[in-house]
Amino acid sequence: MAEFKKADSMLEWFDQRLGVVNFAKVMMTEYWIPKNINFLWAMGVLLTVLFTFLLVSGIFLLMYYKPDAAMAFDSVNYTIMQEVAYGWLFRHIHAVGASVVFLVIYIHMFTGIYYGSYKKGREMIWISGMLLFVLFSAEGFSGYMLPWGQMSYWAAYVITEIFGGIPVIGDELVVWIRGNFYVADSTLTRFFMLHVLLIPLAILGAIVFHFYSLRFPHVNNEDGEFFDFDEEAEKYLAGNKKESKVVPFWPVFLSKDFFVLGFFMLFFFYLVFFHYSFAMDPINFDKADGLKTPAHIYPEWYFLWSYEVLRGWFFEIAGISGKDLGLMAFGFANIIFVLLPWLDRSPMVKPANQRPYFKYWFWLMMADLMVLTEFGKLPPTGPNAWVGFWASLVFLVLFIALPFITKAEAKKVEGK
Amino acid sequence: MKEFKILAVIMALVGITYYGIEPYAHSVMHPEVAPADFSFKDLKNVDTKLAGNVENGKVLVEANCIACHAIEKAGHPAVMPNADAAASYGVVPPDLSQAGRIYDKNYLANFIFDPVSAMHLQHKYSPESGKAFPMPSYNWMTPQEIMDVVAYLQSIAPKVAEGKDAHKATFEAACGRCHSMKYAGIEAATPVDTIKTYMGATPPDLSQYIKSRGEHYLHSFINDPQLLLKGTSMPRVGLSEKAQEEVIAYMEEIGDSKKAERESLGVWVLLYTFIFAILAYLWKRKIWSEVH
Ligand code: HEM
């Protein structure tokens, strides 16, 4: 063991034992971020903050929540919302946070697609991000069941039922997931476990991995420019801060993030206190009743697009039932984003609007996702069903065509 | 400038999506219904312009009504315990102490004349159904006599009802024979099995209905349930606008008891966050002035 001299300061004492000075450099003051970025690059920090909000408010809720089909509803709506001091505040932050986190995830994700931040060395960032998306979806879905309201129950019923469409093992799988033949107390207790233990643990791990995966390829920038980070960092450290193309994570990058965070929090707290029903569906204030199907069943807004991809297929084609077609399309929609780095065959890393073909693809995809989201909520009757079908088809075609579109783009750009 | 453009694009995309899945989708799933009518214009059997005679009304009420109804306010207790009353009539007849205040005058007069049509329950008590409404129609009374009864009920009713306790009394008089309100410790006067048999559906516990249905829906629904739940057995109860507001206020006092706290705290939190945002902006400007 190395010789220890007596420390002169507290900092030194910790530095001797934990190497905090070096650690702070590596993680903060000499972790380099491109200077040429806009507020969209603050979304990652917003997500970290929102996740912290969810974690802390969730821990408070856990102190009074009762995971029992007979008690869950009242423990939330009476004990937490009305008896416990500021229990309502924690619930509102948790419920609104869970919804808004998806808004920010989508912005974060589409920013990555727009700027091409998923390729040329950034594939692992993308994959770990999509892993977070899947984990957050599972967390959102399991959490929505806990208040045991009508929509908790019926959304859980409909979504677990989807697994019944898987060939051969489908029926047993549904029973295995529910722990019963229908959605019951056993379903509630296992989703409770997933929601408060297993998935949050996995999310924490995935966040660490996501951050780590950013380390070597570095964050992208507004122009998709590649440059030598070490060279730019040297310039910065030598005092040429204005010429250098990079800034340190702390304090420069974070000072901008805090500013974005401040205004974002204004929006967030406005929703928490005054406009929360988009995140806490009124129907869910009716207690779960397995004998009374609500007139309209729909999942939370962030699942609507994929739900509509599933629902869009409502008639038989070539001997395959609509239900099976929908299931296949749904499976496709849920894995296709992960494969993006390999579907995009153009080596260009540029904002979409500077790419001759990709820009059409990008905005068409955004429009299609918005149509799917909208019609995923409306009752699937009459013309709505057909809009759903076409939007769902367009979604599939867009992704199947992407490799060809980007290949052609690569050729065109090369030819110039 | 460029960042404002990006922000504008995001706000437009989010705004359009939000409009589609919230206000627009709601308007499709819950179409607007006819506005609430608190004068119950469809009821025209009794001429309500006649001035009632309180003395005569008292005689008529004592002869006709207290065999079934309690009127604690006038010293007439319930004839039998709730369970027995429920067993005899299917539902416990409500105490009439407040009737002259909470029911609209036109509704009350016409209800006494013919309860089933006033309650909009003709579909349930149709001749084919063989069912008979437990309270008799007093269509043999003259309009004058009916207005005497109404005048008497109005004379004994309290004139004002303010505050939570008064709201509770209104709720119990108007809805309490069928509905419970667990979060306020109120249990329906009629036992749950009996009321289910009588109504053909279990009246839900109303503790959270201010949240699940919202004020807008309740405003129309209580005034005329048939508009929103066609064929339902829940009767039109005929509350005056004022009494209905008291009932809804009570549902909110119980179902959303932290509303005032939420709204006042909200303002402070927003103010604090705004200060944080301004400070963060000034700090950012200082830091970035060195690198730009
Ligand atoms: C709670 C979930 C998440 C957290 C806490 C998180 C956090 C972060 C942070 C702090 C950054 C660096 C700063 C920035 O560029 O914004 C980042 C970058 C990135 N994230 Fe995430 N993220 C999450 C989810 C996702 C998801 C769902 C995706 C989509 C697949 C994703 C894809 C990316 C990409 C591609 C980058 C690199 C951006 C660039 O280089 O310009 N992340 N994330």
PDB file of C-alpha atoms in Angstrom, chain A residues 192-369:
ATOM      1  CA  PHE A 192     -46.105  -3.803  -8.595  1.00  0.00           C
ATOM      2  CA  MET A 193     -42.862  -5.703  -8.137  1.00  0.00           C
ATOM      3  CA  LEU A 194     -41.778  -4.898 -11.683  1.00  0.00           C
ATOM      4  CA  HIS A 195     -42.665  -1.257 -11.310  1.00  0.00           C
ATOM      5  CA  VAL A 196     -40.936  -0.512  -8.043  1.00  0.00           C
ATOM      6  CA  LEU A 197     -37.993  -2.871  -8.157  1.00  0.00           C
ATOM      7  CA  LEU A 198     -36.892  -4.748 -11.223  1.00  0.00           C
ATOM      8  CA  ILE A 199     -37.482  -2.201 -13.979  1.00  0.00           C
ATOM      9  CA  PRO A 200     -36.112   0.811 -12.052  1.00  0.00           C
ATOM     10  CA  LEU A 201     -32.958  -1.188 -11.318  1.00  0.00           C
ATOM     11  CA  ALA A 202     -32.615  -2.028 -14.988  1.00  0.00           C
ATOM     12  CA  ILE A 203     -33.222   1.619 -15.913  1.00  0.00           C
ATOM     13  CA  LEU A 204     -30.498   2.812 -13.566  1.00  0.00           C
ATOM     14  CA  GLY A 205     -28.109   0.355 -15.166  1.00  0.00           C
ATOM     15  CA  ALA A 206     -29.168   1.341 -18.653  1.00  0.00           C
ATOM     16  CA  ILE A 207     -28.700   5.058 -17.925  1.00  0.00           C
ATOM     17  CA  VAL A 208     -25.140   4.423 -16.742  1.00  0.00           C
ATOM     18  CA  PHE A 209     -24.508   2.384 -19.876  1.00  0.00           C
ATOM     19  CA  HIS A 210     -26.062   5.080 -22.083  1.00  0.00           C
ATOM     20  CA  PHE A 211     -23.769   7.723 -20.583  1.00  0.00           C
ATOM     21  CA  TYR A 212     -20.763   5.471 -20.930  1.00  0.00           C
ATOM     22  CA  SER A 213     -21.561   4.797 -24.568  1.00  0.00           C
ATOM     23  CA  LEU A 214     -21.352   8.568 -25.216  1.00  0.00           C
ATOM     24  CA  ARG A 215     -17.785   8.712 -23.980  1.00  0.00           C
ATOM     25  CA  PHE A 216     -15.820   7.508 -26.987  1.00  0.00           C
ATOM     26  CA  PRO A 217     -17.845   8.609 -30.030  1.00  0.00           C
ATOM     27  CA  HIS A 218     -18.759  11.902 -28.271  1.00  0.00           C
ATOM     28  CA  VAL A 219     -21.964  13.807 -28.703  1.00  0.00           C
ATOM     29  CA  ASN A 220     -22.910  14.901 -32.207  1.00  0.00           C
ATOM     30  CA  ASN A 221     -23.335  18.580 -33.132  1.00  0.00           C
ATOM     31  CA  GLU A 222     -25.622  20.787 -35.189  1.00  0.00           C
ATOM     32  CA  ASP A 223     -23.680  20.292 -38.432  1.00  0.00           C
ATOM     33  CA  GLY A 224     -22.682  16.682 -37.978  1.00  0.00           C
ATOM     34  CA  GLU A 225     -19.058  17.825 -38.120  1.00  0.00           C
ATOM     35  CA  PHE A 226     -16.296  15.394 -37.143  1.00  0.00           C
ATOM     36  CA  PHE A 227     -13.227  16.896 -35.504  1.00  0.00           C
ATOM     37  CA  ASP A 228     -10.377  15.925 -33.226  1.00  0.00           C
ATOM     38  CA  PHE A 229     -11.628  16.351 -29.681  1.00  0.00           C
ATOM     39  CA  ASP A 230      -8.160  16.120 -28.123  1.00  0.00           C
ATOM     40  CA  GLU A 231      -6.851  18.919 -30.283  1.00  0.00           C
ATOM     41  CA  GLU A 232      -9.823  21.150 -29.523  1.00  0.00           C
ATOM     42  CA  ALA A 233      -9.593  20.351 -25.823  1.00  0.00           C
ATOM     43  CA  GLU A 234      -5.947  21.404 -25.788  1.00  0.00           C
ATOM     44  CA  LYS A 235      -6.890  24.720 -27.368  1.00  0.00           C
ATOM     45  CA  TYR A 236      -9.498  25.227 -24.701  1.00  0.00           C
ATOM     46  CA  LEU A 237      -7.164  24.386 -21.854  1.00  0.00           C
ATOM     47  CA  ALA A 238      -4.505  26.683 -23.331  1.00  0.00           C
ATOM     48  CA  GLY A 239      -6.969  29.531 -22.952  1.00  0.00           C
ATOM     49  CA  ASN A 240      -8.189  29.775 -26.562  1.00  0.00           C
ATOM     50  CA  LYS A 241     -11.709  29.264 -25.387  1.00  0.00           C
ATOM     51  CA  LYS A 242     -13.260  31.230 -28.205  1.00  0.00           C
ATOM     52  CA  GLU A 243     -11.544  29.350 -31.025  1.00  0.00           C
ATOM     53  CA  SER A 244     -11.951  25.912 -29.538  1.00  0.00           C
ATOM     54  CA  LYS A 245     -14.822  23.856 -30.888  1.00  0.00           C
ATOM     55  CA  VAL A 246     -15.498  22.242 -27.525  1.00  0.00           C
ATOM     56  CA  VAL A 247     -16.644  23.262 -24.080  1.00  0.00           C
ATOM     57  CA  PRO A 248     -16.367  21.341 -20.810  1.00  0.00           C
ATOM     58  CA  PHE A 249     -19.442  19.580 -19.445  1.00  0.00           C
ATOM     59  CA  TRP A 250     -19.122  21.600 -16.239  1.00  0.00           C
ATOM     60  CA  PRO A 251     -19.752  24.462 -15.983  1.00  0.00           C
ATOM     61  CA  VAL A 252     -20.285  25.513 -19.597  1.00  0.00           C
ATOM     62  CA  PHE A 253     -22.551  22.810 -21.014  1.00  0.00           C
ATOM     63  CA  LEU A 254     -24.554  22.464 -17.812  1.00  0.00           C
ATOM     64  CA  SER A 255     -25.075  26.203 -17.429  1.00  0.00           C
ATOM     65  CA  LYS A 256     -27.020  26.108 -20.672  1.00  0.00           C
ATOM     66  CA  ASP A 257     -28.897  22.986 -19.602  1.00  0.00           C
ATOM     67  CA  PHE A 258     -29.949  24.592 -16.336  1.00  0.00           C
ATOM     68  CA  PHE A 259     -31.336  27.509 -18.260  1.00  0.00           C
ATOM     69  CA  VAL A 260     -33.349  25.190 -20.513  1.00  0.00           C
ATOM     70  CA  LEU A 261     -34.331  23.169 -17.461  1.00  0.00           C
ATOM     71  CA  GLY A 262     -35.636  26.288 -15.718  1.00  0.00           C
ATOM     72  CA  PHE A 263     -38.098  27.099 -18.461  1.00  0.00           C
ATOM     73  CA  PHE A 264     -39.003  23.473 -18.946  1.00  0.00           C
ATOM     74  CA  MET A 265     -39.816  23.189 -15.224  1.00  0.00           C
ATOM     75  CA  LEU A 266     -42.139  26.158 -15.544  1.00  0.00           C
ATOM     76  CA  PHE A 267     -44.082  24.193 -18.138  1.00  0.00           C
ATOM     77  CA  PHE A 268     -43.862  21.008 -16.082  1.00  0.00           C
ATOM     78  CA  PHE A 269     -45.166  22.530 -12.855  1.00  0.00           C
ATOM     79  CA  TYR A 270     -47.926  24.300 -14.708  1.00  0.00           C
ATOM     80  CA  LEU A 271     -49.083  20.849 -15.827  1.00  0.00           C
ATOM     81  CA  VAL A 272     -48.608  19.344 -12.361  1.00  0.00           C
ATOM     82  CA  PHE A 273     -50.786  21.907 -10.606  1.00  0.00           C
ATOM     83  CA  PHE A 274     -53.250  23.107 -13.180  1.00  0.00           C
ATOM     84  CA  HIS A 275     -53.489  20.819 -16.159  1.00  0.00           C
ATOM     85  CA  TYR A 276     -52.981  17.185 -15.301  1.00  0.00           C
ATOM     86  CA  SER A 277     -55.943  15.279 -16.705  1.00  0.00           C
ATOM     87  CA  PHE A 278     -54.070  14.352 -19.917  1.00  0.00           C
ATOM     88  CA  ALA A 279     -51.807  12.293 -17.637  1.00  0.00           C
ATOM     89  CA  MET A 280     -54.406  11.161 -15.084  1.00  0.00           C
ATOM     90  CA  ASP A 281     -57.311   9.968 -17.162  1.00  0.00           C
ATOM     91  CA  PRO A 282     -60.665  10.802 -15.518  1.00  0.00           C
ATOM     92  CA  ILE A 283     -61.975   7.284 -16.238  1.00  0.00           C
ATOM     93  CA  ASN A 284     -59.271   5.948 -13.968  1.00  0.00           C
ATOM     94  CA  PHE A 285     -61.020   7.552 -10.997  1.00  0.00           C
ATOM     95  CA  ASP A 286     -63.673   4.858 -11.371  1.00  0.00           C
ATOM     96  CA  LYS A 287     -62.592   1.760  -9.515  1.00  0.00           C
ATOM     97  CA  ALA A 288     -61.641  -1.283 -11.611  1.00  0.00           C
ATOM     98  CA  ASP A 289     -64.649  -3.430 -12.449  1.00  0.00           C
ATOM     99  CA  GLY A 290     -64.042  -6.574 -14.446  1.00  0.00           C
ATOM    100  CA  LEU A 291     -67.729  -6.846 -15.319  1.00  0.00           C
ATOM    101  CA  LYS A 292     -68.156  -3.368 -16.736  1.00  0.00           C
ATOM    102  CA  THR A 293     -66.265  -2.618 -19.951  1.00  0.00           C
ATOM    103  CA  PRO A 294     -65.776   1.131 -20.495  1.00  0.00           C
ATOM    104  CA  ALA A 295     -67.178   2.575 -23.717  1.00  0.00           C
ATOM    105  CA  HIS A 296     -63.721   3.571 -24.952  1.00  0.00           C
ATOM    106  CA  ILE A 297     -60.490   1.798 -24.060  1.00  0.00           C
ATOM    107  CA  TYR A 298     -57.213   3.404 -25.024  1.00  0.00           C
ATOM    108  CA  PRO A 299     -53.659   3.244 -23.706  1.00  0.00           C
ATOM    109  CA  GLU A 300     -51.624   6.213 -22.483  1.00  0.00           C
ATOM    110  CA  TRP A 301     -50.904   8.726 -25.238  1.00  0.00           C
ATOM    111  CA  TYR A 302     -47.316   7.603 -25.821  1.00  0.00           C
ATOM    112  CA  PHE A 303     -48.418   4.107 -26.834  1.00  0.00           C
ATOM    113  CA  LEU A 304     -51.134   5.305 -29.191  1.00  0.00           C
ATOM    114  CA  TRP A 305     -49.069   5.192 -32.401  1.00  0.00           C
ATOM    115  CA  SER A 306     -48.017   1.576 -31.939  1.00  0.00           C
ATOM    116  CA  TYR A 307     -51.493   0.656 -30.715  1.00  0.00           C
ATOM    117  CA  GLU A 308     -52.881   2.065 -33.958  1.00  0.00           C
ATOM    118  CA  VAL A 309     -50.346   0.110 -36.016  1.00  0.00           C
ATOM    119  CA  LEU A 310     -51.831  -2.950 -34.305  1.00  0.00           C
ATOM    120  CA  ARG A 311     -55.464  -1.895 -34.734  1.00  0.00           C
ATOM    121  CA  GLY A 312     -55.111  -0.677 -38.319  1.00  0.00           C
ATOM    122  CA  TRP A 313     -55.292  -4.231 -39.685  1.00  0.00           C
ATOM    123  CA  PHE A 314     -58.917  -5.092 -39.315  1.00  0.00           C
ATOM    124  CA  PHE A 315     -59.637  -7.347 -42.286  1.00  0.00           C
ATOM    125  CA  GLU A 316     -58.267 -10.578 -43.717  1.00  0.00           C
ATOM    126  CA  ILE A 317     -55.609 -10.424 -46.441  1.00  0.00           C
ATOM    127  CA  ALA A 318     -54.442 -13.546 -48.310  1.00  0.00           C
ATOM    128  CA  GLY A 319     -55.964 -15.846 -45.736  1.00  0.00           C
ATOM    129  CA  ILE A 320     -54.246 -14.181 -42.781  1.00  0.00           C
ATOM    130  CA  SER A 321     -56.657 -12.710 -40.263  1.00  0.00           C
ATOM    131  CA  GLY A 322     -56.609  -8.986 -39.482  1.00  0.00           C
ATOM    132  CA  LYS A 323     -55.660  -9.777 -35.927  1.00  0.00           C
ATOM    133  CA  ASP A 324     -52.541 -11.684 -36.961  1.00  0.00           C
ATOM    134  CA  LEU A 325     -51.552  -9.040 -39.490  1.00  0.00           C
ATOM    135  CA  GLY A 326     -51.906  -6.373 -36.827  1.00  0.00           C
ATOM    136  CA  LEU A 327     -49.773  -8.383 -34.467  1.00  0.00           C
ATOM    137  CA  MET A 328     -47.026  -8.752 -37.068  1.00  0.00           C
ATOM    138  CA  ALA A 329     -47.126  -5.033 -37.870  1.00  0.00           C
ATOM    139  CA  PHE A 330     -47.019  -4.272 -34.141  1.00  0.00           C
ATOM    140  CA  GLY A 331     -43.970  -6.493 -33.658  1.00  0.00           C
ATOM    141  CA  PHE A 332     -42.295  -4.798 -36.612  1.00  0.00           C
ATOM    142  CA  ALA A 333     -43.042  -1.305 -35.225  1.00  0.00           C
ATOM    143  CA  ASN A 334     -41.568  -2.190 -31.870  1.00  0.00           C
ATOM    144  CA  ILE A 335     -38.199  -3.370 -33.095  1.00  0.00           C
ATOM    145  CA  ILE A 336     -37.673  -1.304 -36.200  1.00  0.00           C
ATOM    146  CA  PHE A 337     -36.336   1.844 -34.534  1.00  0.00           C
ATOM    147  CA  VAL A 338     -33.486  -0.121 -32.961  1.00  0.00           C
ATOM    148  CA  LEU A 339     -32.291  -1.134 -36.392  1.00  0.00           C
ATOM    149  CA  LEU A 340     -32.143   2.428 -37.692  1.00  0.00           C
ATOM    150  CA  PRO A 341     -28.313   2.621 -37.801  1.00  0.00           C
ATOM    151  CA  TRP A 342     -28.360  -0.234 -40.303  1.00  0.00           C
ATOM    152  CA  LEU A 343     -31.403   0.851 -42.257  1.00  0.00           C
ATOM    153  CA  ASP A 344     -29.841   4.205 -43.010  1.00  0.00           C
ATOM    154  CA  ARG A 345     -27.295   3.286 -45.686  1.00  0.00           C
ATOM    155  CA  SER A 346     -26.093   6.792 -46.381  1.00  0.00           C
ATOM    156  CA  PRO A 347     -22.833   7.710 -44.613  1.00  0.00           C
ATOM    157  CA  MET A 348     -23.902  11.363 -44.379  1.00  0.00           C
ATOM    158  CA  VAL A 349     -24.090  12.714 -40.842  1.00  0.00           C
ATOM    159  CA  LYS A 350     -26.000  15.923 -41.413  1.00  0.00           C
ATOM    160  CA  PRO A 351     -29.239  17.491 -40.218  1.00  0.00           C
ATOM    161  CA  ALA A 352     -32.082  15.885 -42.163  1.00  0.00           C
ATOM    162  CA  ASN A 353     -32.942  19.104 -43.977  1.00  0.00           C
ATOM    163  CA  GLN A 354     -29.497  19.106 -45.602  1.00  0.00           C
ATOM    164  CA  ARG A 355     -29.917  15.576 -46.914  1.00  0.00           C
ATOM    165  CA  PRO A 356     -31.574  15.454 -50.356  1.00  0.00           C
ATOM    166  CA  TYR A 357     -33.820  12.410 -49.833  1.00  0.00           C
ATOM    167  CA  PHE A 358     -33.762  11.694 -46.145  1.00  0.00           C
ATOM    168  CA  LYS A 359     -35.495  14.981 -45.355  1.00  0.00           C
ATOM    169  CA  TYR A 360     -38.673  13.806 -47.100  1.00  0.00           C
ATOM    170  CA  TRP A 361     -38.496  10.512 -45.316  1.00  0.00           C
ATOM    171  CA  PHE A 362     -38.044  12.184 -41.922  1.00  0.00           C
ATOM    172  CA  TRP A 363     -40.938  14.606 -42.161  1.00  0.00           C
ATOM    173  CA  LEU A 364     -43.213  11.992 -43.676  1.00  0.00           C
ATOM    174  CA  MET A 365     -42.439   9.671 -40.798  1.00  0.00           C
ATOM    175  CA  MET A 366     -43.186  12.426 -38.272  1.00  0.00           C
ATOM    176  CA  ALA A 367     -46.502  13.193 -39.979  1.00  0.00           C
ATOM    177  CA  ASP A 368     -47.412   9.511 -40.076  1.00  0.00           C
ATOM    178  CA  LEU A 369     -46.633   9.041 -36.378  1.00  0.00           C
TER     179      LEU A 369
END
